[in-house]
mmCIF file of C-alpha atoms in Angstrom:
data_model
loop_
_atom_site.group_PDB
_atom_site.id
_atom_site.type_symbol
_atom_site.label_atom_id
_atom_site.label_comp_id
_atom_site.label_asym_id
_atom_site.label_seq_id
_atom_site.Cartn_x
_atom_site.Cartn_y
_atom_site.Cartn_z
ATOM 1 C CA UNK A 4 0.000 0.000 0.000
ATOM 2 C CA UNK A 5 2.945 2.348 0.530
ATOM 3 C CA UNK A 6 3.880 2.141 -3.161
ATOM 4 C CA UNK A 7 2.236 4.459 -5.651
ATOM 5 C CA UNK A 8 2.837 5.530 -9.242
ATOM 6 C CA UNK A 9 5.871 7.601 -8.204
ATOM 7 C CA UNK A 10 7.628 4.630 -6.584
ATOM 8 C CA UNK A 11 6.135 1.558 -8.256
ATOM 9 C CA UNK A 12 6.942 0.246 -11.719
ATOM 10 C CA UNK A 13 5.694 2.696 -14.330
ATOM 11 C CA UNK A 14 5.144 0.178 -17.097
ATOM 12 C CA UNK A 15 3.320 -3.099 -17.098
ATOM 13 C CA UNK A 16 5.882 -5.752 -17.958
ATOM 14 C CA UNK A 17 3.270 -8.463 -17.417
ATOM 15 C CA UNK A 18 1.275 -7.119 -20.360
ATOM 16 C CA UNK A 19 4.357 -7.168 -22.587
ATOM 17 C CA UNK A 20 5.106 -10.761 -21.652
ATOM 18 C CA UNK A 21 1.552 -12.042 -22.094
ATOM 19 C CA UNK A 22 0.369 -10.153 -25.156
ATOM 20 C CA UNK A 23 3.486 -9.110 -27.068
ATOM 21 C CA UNK A 24 5.379 -12.405 -26.787
ATOM 22 C CA UNK A 25 7.935 -10.698 -24.593
ATOM 23 C CA UNK A 26 10.919 -12.622 -23.295
ATOM 24 C CA UNK A 27 10.800 -12.815 -19.491
ATOM 25 C CA UNK A 28 14.579 -12.781 -19.083
ATOM 26 C CA UNK A 29 15.230 -9.766 -21.306
ATOM 27 C CA UNK A 30 12.324 -7.781 -19.837
ATOM 28 C CA UNK A 31 13.506 -8.550 -16.294
ATOM 29 C CA UNK A 32 16.999 -7.347 -17.157
ATOM 30 C CA UNK A 33 15.669 -4.162 -18.750
ATOM 31 C CA UNK A 34 13.480 -3.387 -15.725
ATOM 32 C CA UNK A 35 16.220 -4.163 -13.195
ATOM 33 C CA UNK A 36 18.819 -1.879 -14.737
ATOM 34 C CA UNK A 37 16.597 0.757 -16.349
ATOM 35 C CA UNK A 38 18.814 1.054 -19.413
ATOM 36 C CA UNK A 39 22.150 0.825 -17.600
ATOM 37 C CA UNK A 40 24.583 -2.019 -18.209
ATOM 38 C CA UNK A 41 25.241 -4.604 -15.523
ATOM 39 C CA UNK A 42 26.156 -8.197 -14.751
ATOM 40 C CA UNK A 43 23.428 -10.638 -13.737
ATOM 41 C CA UNK A 44 24.122 -14.024 -12.191
ATOM 42 C CA UNK A 45 21.614 -16.587 -13.410
ATOM 43 C CA UNK A 46 20.856 -19.105 -10.639
ATOM 44 C CA UNK A 47 17.536 -20.936 -11.199
ATOM 45 C CA UNK A 48 15.682 -22.108 -8.114
ATOM 46 C CA UNK A 49 16.456 -25.755 -7.311
ATOM 47 C CA UNK A 50 13.255 -27.646 -6.430
ATOM 48 C CA UNK A 51 14.838 -31.074 -5.939
ATOM 49 C CA UNK A 52 14.032 -30.961 -2.236
ATOM 50 C CA UNK A 53 10.270 -30.720 -2.990
ATOM 51 C CA UNK A 54 8.183 -33.868 -3.144
ATOM 52 C CA UNK A 55 5.714 -34.411 -5.996
ATOM 53 C CA UNK A 56 2.834 -33.745 -3.582
ATOM 54 C CA UNK A 57 4.025 -30.172 -3.024
ATOM 55 C CA UNK A 58 5.350 -29.237 -6.454
ATOM 56 C CA UNK A 59 2.714 -30.699 -8.799
ATOM 57 C CA UNK A 60 -0.776 -29.323 -9.397
ATOM 58 C CA UNK A 61 -3.457 -32.002 -9.283
ATOM 59 C CA UNK A 62 -6.081 -32.323 -12.017
ATOM 60 C CA UNK A 63 -4.186 -29.898 -14.247
ATOM 61 C CA UNK A 64 -5.096 -32.030 -17.252
ATOM 62 C CA UNK A 65 -8.799 -31.311 -16.666
ATOM 63 C CA UNK A 66 -8.280 -27.557 -16.922
ATOM 64 C CA UNK A 67 -8.250 -25.555 -20.139
ATOM 65 C CA UNK A 68 -5.538 -23.328 -18.671
ATOM 66 C CA UNK A 69 -1.829 -24.006 -18.609
ATOM 67 C CA UNK A 70 -0.062 -24.482 -15.292
ATOM 68 C CA UNK A 71 1.676 -21.125 -15.627
ATOM 69 C CA UNK A 72 -1.664 -19.357 -16.212
ATOM 70 C CA UNK A 73 -3.183 -21.095 -13.172
ATOM 71 C CA UNK A 74 -0.273 -20.038 -10.986
ATOM 72 C CA UNK A 75 -0.392 -16.471 -12.295
ATOM 73 C CA UNK A 76 -4.136 -16.126 -11.730
ATOM 74 C CA UNK A 77 -3.886 -17.620 -8.235
ATOM 75 C CA UNK A 78 -1.114 -15.183 -7.363
ATOM 76 C CA UNK A 79 -3.144 -12.239 -8.657
ATOM 77 C CA UNK A 80 -6.191 -13.269 -6.619
ATOM 78 C CA UNK A 81 -4.065 -13.595 -3.480
ATOM 79 C CA UNK A 82 -2.520 -10.167 -4.081
ATOM 80 C CA UNK A 83 -5.963 -8.554 -4.535
ATOM 81 C CA UNK A 84 -7.213 -10.126 -1.294
ATOM 82 C CA UNK A 85 -4.208 -8.756 0.614
ATOM 83 C CA UNK A 86 -4.817 -5.343 -0.975
ATOM 84 C CA UNK A 87 -8.441 -5.473 0.192
ATOM 85 C CA UNK A 88 -7.408 -6.185 3.785
ATOM 86 C CA UNK A 89 -5.053 -3.205 3.836
ATOM 87 C CA UNK A 90 -7.560 -0.959 2.076
ATOM 88 C CA UNK A 91 -10.236 -1.899 4.634
ATOM 89 C CA UNK A 92 -8.143 -0.379 7.417
ATOM 90 C CA UNK A 93 -8.003 2.964 5.588
ATOM 91 C CA UNK A 94 -11.629 3.110 4.408
ATOM 92 C CA UNK A 95 -14.260 5.152 6.217
ATOM 93 C CA UNK A 96 -16.996 3.094 7.897
ATOM 94 C CA UNK A 97 -19.708 5.593 6.932
ATOM 95 C CA UNK A 98 -19.451 4.806 3.203
ATOM 96 C CA UNK A 99 -19.602 1.496 1.380
ATOM 97 C CA UNK A 100 -16.602 0.836 -0.894
ATOM 98 C CA UNK A 101 -16.961 2.019 -4.477
ATOM 99 C CA UNK A 102 -15.040 1.508 -7.701
ATOM 100 C CA UNK A 103 -14.547 4.576 -9.908
ATOM 101 C CA UNK A 104 -13.971 4.663 -13.649
ATOM 102 C CA UNK A 105 -10.382 5.706 -14.459
ATOM 103 C CA UNK A 106 -10.955 8.778 -16.616
ATOM 104 C CA UNK A 107 -7.502 9.262 -18.147
ATOM 105 C CA UNK A 108 -4.431 7.539 -19.606
ATOM 106 C CA UNK A 109 -1.404 8.877 -21.471
ATOM 107 C CA UNK A 110 1.344 7.515 -23.667
ATOM 108 C CA UNK A 111 1.397 5.527 -26.883
ATOM 109 C CA UNK A 112 3.761 2.551 -26.802
ATOM 110 C CA UNK A 113 3.532 2.338 -23.005
ATOM 111 C CA UNK A 114 0.326 3.547 -21.396
ATOM 112 C CA UNK A 115 0.327 5.207 -17.993
ATOM 113 C CA UNK A 116 -2.640 5.969 -15.713
ATOM 114 C CA UNK A 117 -3.406 9.685 -15.806
ATOM 115 C CA UNK A 118 -6.599 10.454 -13.853
ATOM 116 C CA UNK A 119 -8.080 13.936 -13.867
ATOM 117 C CA UNK A 120 -7.725 16.310 -10.921
ATOM 118 C CA UNK A 121 -11.470 15.887 -10.380
ATOM 119 C CA UNK A 122 -11.116 12.106 -9.962
ATOM 120 C CA UNK A 123 -8.206 12.578 -7.539
ATOM 121 C CA UNK A 124 -10.318 14.895 -5.387
ATOM 122 C CA UNK A 125 -13.248 12.460 -5.494
ATOM 123 C CA UNK A 126 -10.872 9.726 -4.340
ATOM 124 C CA UNK A 127 -9.966 11.797 -1.287
ATOM 125 C CA UNK A 128 -13.655 12.347 -0.488
ATOM 126 C CA UNK A 129 -15.159 8.881 -0.856
ATOM 127 C CA UNK A 130 -14.303 5.246 -0.166
ATOM 128 C CA UNK A 131 -12.756 4.430 -3.514
ATOM 129 C CA UNK A 132 -11.630 0.805 -3.377
ATOM 130 C CA UNK A 133 -10.095 0.752 -6.859
ATOM 131 C CA UNK A 134 -10.188 2.216 -10.360
ATOM 132 C CA UNK A 135 -11.618 0.287 -13.299
ATOM 133 C CA UNK A 136 -10.415 0.610 -16.889
ATOM 134 C CA UNK A 137 -10.667 -1.109 -20.257
ATOM 135 C CA UNK A 138 -6.891 -0.972 -20.832
ATOM 136 C CA UNK A 139 -5.158 -4.260 -20.006
ATOM 137 C CA UNK A 140 -1.778 -2.509 -20.304
ATOM 138 C CA UNK A 141 -2.216 -0.740 -16.959
ATOM 139 C CA UNK A 142 -4.082 -3.413 -15.001
ATOM 140 C CA UNK A 143 -2.579 -4.034 -11.526
ATOM 141 C CA UNK A 144 -0.721 -0.714 -11.523
ATOM 142 C CA UNK A 145 -1.731 1.865 -8.904
ATOM 143 C CA UNK A 146 -2.540 5.544 -8.852
ATOM 144 C CA UNK A 147 -3.573 7.614 -5.833
ATOM 145 C CA UNK A 148 -2.719 4.447 -3.871
ATOM 146 C CA UNK A 149 -5.652 2.662 -5.548
ATOM 147 C CA UNK A 150 -5.383 -0.521 -7.549
ATOM 148 C CA UNK A 151 -6.324 -0.407 -11.241
ATOM 149 C CA UNK A 152 -8.326 -3.380 -12.541
ATOM 150 C CA UNK A 153 -10.220 -4.458 -15.655
ATOM 151 C CA UNK A 154 -13.839 -5.729 -15.510
ATOM 152 C CA UNK A 155 -12.828 -9.410 -15.345
ATOM 153 C CA UNK A 156 -11.331 -8.905 -11.864
ATOM 154 C CA UNK A 157 -14.015 -6.660 -10.406
ATOM 155 C CA UNK A 158 -15.499 -9.608 -8.479
ATOM 156 C CA UNK A 159 -12.408 -9.707 -6.258
ATOM 157 C CA UNK A 160 -12.812 -6.098 -5.082
ATOM 158 C CA UNK A 161 -15.586 -5.332 -2.543
ATOM 159 C CA UNK A 162 -17.877 -2.586 -3.811
ATOM 160 C CA UNK A 163 -21.480 -1.446 -3.711
ATOM 161 C CA UNK A 164 -21.362 0.870 -6.709
ATOM 162 C CA UNK A 165 -19.303 1.364 -9.844
ATOM 163 C CA UNK A 166 -19.296 5.135 -10.328
ATOM 164 C CA UNK A 167 -18.754 6.626 -13.779
ATOM 165 C CA UNK A 168 -18.626 10.266 -15.002
ATOM 166 C CA UNK A 169 -21.878 12.042 -15.818
ATOM 167 C CA UNK A 170 -20.506 13.256 -19.160
ATOM 168 C CA UNK A 171 -19.976 9.804 -20.698
ATOM 169 C CA UNK A 172 -22.439 7.857 -18.619
ATOM 170 C CA UNK A 173 -24.293 5.830 -21.262
ATOM 171 C CA UNK A 174 -21.206 5.077 -23.357
ATOM 172 C CA UNK A 175 -19.130 3.789 -20.430
ATOM 173 C CA UNK A 176 -22.080 2.016 -18.828
ATOM 174 C CA UNK A 177 -22.691 -0.012 -21.985
ATOM 175 C CA UNK A 178 -18.983 -0.902 -22.169
ATOM 176 C CA UNK A 179 -19.021 -2.186 -18.600
ATOM 177 C CA UNK A 180 -22.234 -4.173 -19.090
ATOM 178 C CA UNK A 181 -20.802 -5.778 -22.234
ATOM 179 C CA UNK A 182 -17.699 -6.687 -20.185
ATOM 180 C CA UNK A 183 -19.829 -8.473 -17.577
ATOM 181 C CA UNK A 184 -20.252 -5.827 -14.857
ATOM 182 C CA UNK A 185 -23.634 -5.992 -13.110
ATOM 183 C CA UNK A 186 -26.042 -3.385 -14.479
ATOM 184 C CA UNK A 187 -27.602 -2.593 -11.078
ATOM 185 C CA UNK A 188 -24.274 -1.602 -9.523
ATOM 186 C CA UNK A 189 -23.404 0.981 -12.199
ATOM 187 C CA UNK A 190 -24.341 4.580 -11.336
ATOM 188 C CA UNK A 191 -23.363 8.028 -12.516
ATOM 189 C CA UNK A 192 -21.558 10.406 -10.156
ATOM 190 C CA UNK A 193 -24.738 12.455 -9.869
ATOM 191 C CA UNK A 194 -26.733 9.354 -8.884
ATOM 192 C CA UNK A 195 -24.097 8.305 -6.350
ATOM 193 C CA UNK A 196 -24.233 11.687 -4.609
ATOM 194 C CA UNK A 197 -28.009 11.345 -4.335
ATOM 195 C CA UNK A 198 -27.701 7.858 -2.858
ATOM 196 C CA UNK A 199 -25.385 8.901 -0.023
ATOM 197 C CA UNK A 200 -27.642 11.840 0.822
ATOM 198 C CA UNK A 201 -27.044 15.353 2.140
ATOM 199 C CA UNK A 202 -25.295 14.247 5.328
ATOM 200 C CA UNK A 203 -23.034 11.884 3.410
ATOM 201 C CA UNK A 204 -21.974 14.651 1.035
ATOM 202 C CA UNK A 205 -21.315 17.083 3.902
ATOM 203 C CA UNK A 206 -19.194 14.462 5.664
ATOM 204 C CA UNK A 207 -17.263 13.721 2.463
ATOM 205 C CA UNK A 208 -16.508 17.412 1.904
ATOM 206 C CA UNK A 209 -15.324 17.847 5.505
ATOM 207 C CA UNK A 210 -12.926 14.918 5.090
ATOM 208 C CA UNK A 211 -11.468 16.277 1.854
ATOM 209 C CA UNK A 212 -9.129 18.929 3.295
ATOM 210 C CA UNK A 213 -7.303 16.738 5.873
ATOM 211 C CA UNK A 214 -6.707 14.010 3.278
ATOM 212 C CA UNK A 215 -5.536 16.550 0.715
ATOM 213 C CA UNK A 216 -3.069 18.092 3.171
ATOM 214 C CA UNK A 217 -1.805 14.647 4.169
ATOM 215 C CA UNK A 218 -1.220 13.706 0.514
ATOM 216 C CA UNK A 219 0.657 16.953 -0.183
ATOM 217 C CA UNK A 220 2.874 16.418 2.866
ATOM 218 C CA UNK A 221 3.685 12.883 1.718
ATOM 219 C CA UNK A 222 4.695 14.210 -1.686
ATOM 220 C CA UNK A 223 6.814 16.990 -0.148
ATOM 221 C CA UNK A 224 8.600 14.492 2.079
ATOM 222 C CA UNK A 225 9.395 12.249 -0.869
ATOM 223 C CA UNK A 226 10.189 14.833 -3.590
ATOM 224 C CA UNK A 227 10.933 18.157 -1.892
ATOM 225 C CA UNK A 228 9.016 21.440 -1.615
ATOM 226 C CA UNK A 229 9.905 22.911 -5.023
ATOM 227 C CA UNK A 230 8.953 19.750 -6.902
ATOM 228 C CA UNK A 231 5.673 19.548 -4.947
ATOM 229 C CA UNK A 232 4.817 23.168 -5.842
ATOM 230 C CA UNK A 233 5.482 22.494 -9.531
ATOM 231 C CA UNK A 234 3.326 19.363 -9.365
ATOM 232 C CA UNK A 235 0.409 21.268 -7.811
ATOM 233 C CA UNK A 236 0.722 24.039 -10.442
ATOM 234 C CA UNK A 237 0.679 21.524 -13.296
ATOM 235 C CA UNK A 238 -2.427 19.884 -11.869
ATOM 236 C CA UNK A 239 -4.218 23.203 -11.436
ATOM 237 C CA UNK A 240 -3.364 24.199 -15.011
ATOM 238 C CA UNK A 241 -5.267 21.126 -16.249
#
């Protein structure tokens, strides 16, 4: 949970490996050294000490997935469950968890999450469990300390509503329904504000300032005052 876009990996190597026939070894080397040269000692893990009962997956032949895909999916589910436990500690008890539509990306060859200032402020106000997107390239990255997922993994994230912008409500809603997201859970931002009521909105607005100050202080501590000021100016310009 302490890692965010500024400190976590900025590109999704998993996507390159799975969809662009990337070579795991070369991608790992590139990520590790970030373009610099270096020596890497290759020492594969020796599993001779493991018995067949602990190192073989039973009934693998009955599955349509390969063993590597099964292991990857199991690891992803475990990671999302751990994320949920940590997120639960930080969530406010007054609001049910929600998932918000990620309203911005940037880049061409490598996509990066780039949410609007409005979405960042909404994240500070409400219990945003995660962001949802249609771009597989940025799935499992984080922004604003929230996990980014695609519709296929929404079932692993607790949520009462999937909140989408008022401006593109019908277009995005139809995309999510086609991707398997439950129609009843999808609401516009305007509808969500009505559902939590006047008191809920007042409470959310009161909580905005302390969270905003806390986030700015975290950024200052990590990047310095001048860099933080420039960051705030660039956001306000948008």
